[in-house]
């Protein structure tokens, strides 16, 4: 099928089915409790004297941004709320694709652009195009940067995922059973990929779900469709909860700036519980919440309690397989507290550890 025909077909698909998977967004079973805590926090923040709110310096709090740029800086998330913009972007990228596959020069600086476009094609169901771009990137990586094993592994996973979806798409008409098996394999690859954030997994699973819906009758109990739908619902529920945690953190920050430390602590505890439940006890974003809880303990005169929280976070961070920026942030906050309380020598030791972590991350 020509690029023009595929573009027209995808245009109709995007406009007609764009919001299909989000039509009945599943809710977190504890969302009513989270909303109650948030509303109470917002009410108290609104009642704070305006002078109090504005006179306190801005407090840096961790923000969960679902659509932020990924660690590798190589992907873009498609905005399902704007299908017409997606179609226009798709048209532009189809023109870009011809050059990518023929004369586009691959360098270290152009790879992020290539991977961004490949991810875009995946998210709109153009698996063959995505697979071809990933294949070019992978060949270049292996030839020119063989020592960058981590980067090569990321591209290998993406290439395997898109190629599996491409073969599933091609087999849909002639061998439905094989196609379903391949789509289920692709869903598993997405589920197990350690480099994909939650919202990225959603964006990649949605075109698979749409294709499966087109292949399966309503009365068919197809395992591949059930698995994909189950994963999508779980990830969407998780993303919804984490967005709620972000709102709670923001409100807690308002209370903290107004010196309502006890009330702010309650909200930070709620955010911590959400992140622990959805990301795990030892996820960097969960561990980062210790910083805010410790800061509230210290603000209320409980320095011993604050130290205990900081030390617990540090123990957990040290068990992670590699250093993360959140660890350095917690160390710096800890050192700041020690320094303000006159423990200058101990503070310098913690600052030094933070500097060491920053150096490790730059390597």
PDB file of N, CA, C and O in Angstrom, residues 72 115 138 141 145-158 193-195 322:
ATOM      1  N   UNK A  72      15.711   9.345  28.118  1.00  0.00           N
ATOM      2  CA  UNK A  72      16.584   9.348  26.959  1.00  0.00           C
ATOM      3  C   UNK A  72      16.305  10.526  26.037  1.00  0.00           C
ATOM      4  O   UNK A  72      17.043  10.757  25.098  1.00  0.00           O
ATOM      5  N   UNK A 115      14.273   8.762  16.508  1.00  0.00           N
ATOM      6  CA  UNK A 115      13.539   7.932  17.459  1.00  0.00           C
ATOM      7  C   UNK A 115      12.190   8.552  17.826  1.00  0.00           C
ATOM      8  O   UNK A 115      11.218   7.835  18.051  1.00  0.00           O
ATOM      9  N   UNK A 138      19.442   1.130  14.658  1.00  0.00           N
ATOM     10  CA  UNK A 138      20.146   0.018  15.296  1.00  0.00           C
ATOM     11  C   UNK A 138      21.414  -0.347  14.536  1.00  0.00           C
ATOM     12  O   UNK A 138      22.473  -0.572  15.135  1.00  0.00           O
ATOM     13  N   UNK A 141      23.970   2.321  15.225  1.00  0.00           N
ATOM     14  CA  UNK A 141      24.475   2.210  16.597  1.00  0.00           C
ATOM     15  C   UNK A 141      25.515   1.096  16.710  1.00  0.00           C
ATOM     16  O   UNK A 141      26.585   1.273  17.298  1.00  0.00           O
ATOM     17  N   UNK A 145      28.684   3.104  17.455  1.00  0.00           N
ATOM     18  CA  UNK A 145      28.800   3.270  18.915  1.00  0.00           C
ATOM     19  C   UNK A 145      28.635   1.919  19.612  1.00  0.00           C
ATOM     20  O   UNK A 145      27.744   1.759  20.457  1.00  0.00           O
ATOM     21  N   UNK A 146      29.468   0.948  19.267  1.00  0.00           N
ATOM     22  CA  UNK A 146      29.306  -0.396  19.839  1.00  0.00           C
ATOM     23  C   UNK A 146      29.474  -0.448  21.351  1.00  0.00           C
ATOM     24  O   UNK A 146      28.983  -1.371  21.996  1.00  0.00           O
ATOM     25  N   UNK A 147      30.168   0.548  21.905  1.00  0.00           N
ATOM     26  CA  UNK A 147      30.389   0.538  23.343  1.00  0.00           C
ATOM     27  C   UNK A 147      29.204   1.021  24.155  1.00  0.00           C
ATOM     28  O   UNK A 147      29.155   0.807  25.378  1.00  0.00           O
ATOM     29  N   UNK A 148      28.243   1.653  23.514  1.00  0.00           N
ATOM     30  CA  UNK A 148      27.071   2.179  24.231  1.00  0.00           C
ATOM     31  C   UNK A 148      26.000   1.091  24.328  1.00  0.00           C
ATOM     32  O   UNK A 148      24.964   1.140  23.668  1.00  0.00           O
ATOM     33  N   UNK A 149      26.276   0.113  25.156  1.00  0.00           N
ATOM     34  CA  UNK A 149      25.411  -1.065  25.258  1.00  0.00           C
ATOM     35  C   UNK A 149      23.990  -0.705  25.692  1.00  0.00           C
ATOM     36  O   UNK A 149      23.013  -1.275  25.203  1.00  0.00           O
ATOM     37  N   UNK A 150      23.879   0.244  26.636  1.00  0.00           N
ATOM     38  CA  UNK A 150      22.557   0.614  27.120  1.00  0.00           C
ATOM     39  C   UNK A 150      21.693   1.216  26.032  1.00  0.00           C
ATOM     40  O   UNK A 150      20.511   0.875  25.896  1.00  0.00           O
ATOM     41  N   UNK A 151      22.275   2.138  25.233  1.00  0.00           N
ATOM     42  CA  UNK A 151      21.531   2.773  24.147  1.00  0.00           C
ATOM     43  C   UNK A 151      21.136   1.751  23.093  1.00  0.00           C
ATOM     44  O   UNK A 151      20.025   1.790  22.545  1.00  0.00           O
ATOM     45  N   UNK A 152      22.057   0.835  22.778  1.00  0.00           N
ATOM     46  CA  UNK A 152      21.764  -0.210  21.788  1.00  0.00           C
ATOM     47  C   UNK A 152      20.617  -1.099  22.276  1.00  0.00           C
ATOM     48  O   UNK A 152      19.718  -1.456  21.510  1.00  0.00           O
ATOM     49  N   UNK A 153      20.624  -1.423  23.566  1.00  0.00           N
ATOM     50  CA  UNK A 153      19.564  -2.275  24.118  1.00  0.00           C
ATOM     51  C   UNK A 153      18.203  -1.598  24.016  1.00  0.00           C
ATOM     52  O   UNK A 153      17.182  -2.251  23.726  1.00  0.00           O
ATOM     53  N   UNK A 154      18.165  -0.283  24.243  1.00  0.00           N
ATOM     54  CA  UNK A 154      16.894   0.457  24.139  1.00  0.00           C
ATOM     55  C   UNK A 154      16.342   0.373  22.727  1.00  0.00           C
ATOM     56  O   UNK A 154      15.157   0.101  22.512  1.00  0.00           O
ATOM     57  N   UNK A 155      17.215   0.583  21.734  1.00  0.00           N
ATOM     58  CA  UNK A 155      16.767   0.541  20.340  1.00  0.00           C
ATOM     59  C   UNK A 155      16.391  -0.885  19.944  1.00  0.00           C
ATOM     60  O   UNK A 155      15.434  -1.097  19.194  1.00  0.00           O
ATOM     61  N   UNK A 156      17.128  -1.863  20.444  1.00  0.00           N
ATOM     62  CA  UNK A 156      16.803  -3.259  20.138  1.00  0.00           C
ATOM     63  C   UNK A 156      15.404  -3.613  20.623  1.00  0.00           C
ATOM     64  O   UNK A 156      14.644  -4.289  19.925  1.00  0.00           O
ATOM     65  N   UNK A 157      15.069  -3.162  21.820  1.00  0.00           N
ATOM     66  CA  UNK A 157      13.725  -3.443  22.342  1.00  0.00           C
ATOM     67  C   UNK A 157      12.651  -2.763  21.498  1.00  0.00           C
ATOM     68  O   UNK A 157      11.606  -3.352  21.208  1.00  0.00           O
ATOM     69  N   UNK A 158      12.917  -1.525  21.112  1.00  0.00           N
ATOM     70  CA  UNK A 158      11.952  -0.797  20.280  1.00  0.00           C
ATOM     71  C   UNK A 158      11.808  -1.455  18.912  1.00  0.00           C
ATOM     72  O   UNK A 158      10.699  -1.581  18.381  1.00  0.00           O
ATOM     73  N   UNK A 193       9.155  -3.719  29.270  1.00  0.00           N
ATOM     74  CA  UNK A 193      10.230  -2.789  28.894  1.00  0.00           C
ATOM     75  C   UNK A 193      10.524  -1.838  30.058  1.00  0.00           C
ATOM     76  O   UNK A 193       9.675  -1.033  30.443  1.00  0.00           O
ATOM     77  N   UNK A 194      11.738  -1.892  30.613  1.00  0.00           N
ATOM     78  CA  UNK A 194      12.067  -1.054  31.781  1.00  0.00           C
ATOM     79  C   UNK A 194      12.240   0.424  31.457  1.00  0.00           C
ATOM     80  O   UNK A 194      12.273   1.255  32.366  1.00  0.00           O
ATOM     81  N   UNK A 195      12.365   0.762  30.179  1.00  0.00           N
ATOM     82  CA  UNK A 195      12.617   2.153  29.803  1.00  0.00           C
ATOM     83  C   UNK A 195      11.362   2.921  29.434  1.00  0.00           C
ATOM     84  O   UNK A 195      11.436   4.103  29.118  1.00  0.00           O
ATOM     85  N   UNK A 322      21.302   1.675  40.215  1.00  0.00           N
ATOM     86  CA  UNK A 322      22.129   2.770  39.714  1.00  0.00           C
ATOM     87  C   UNK A 322      21.685   4.079  40.344  1.00  0.00           C
ATOM     88  O   UNK A 322      20.553   4.208  40.808  1.00  0.00           O
TER      89      UNK A 322
END
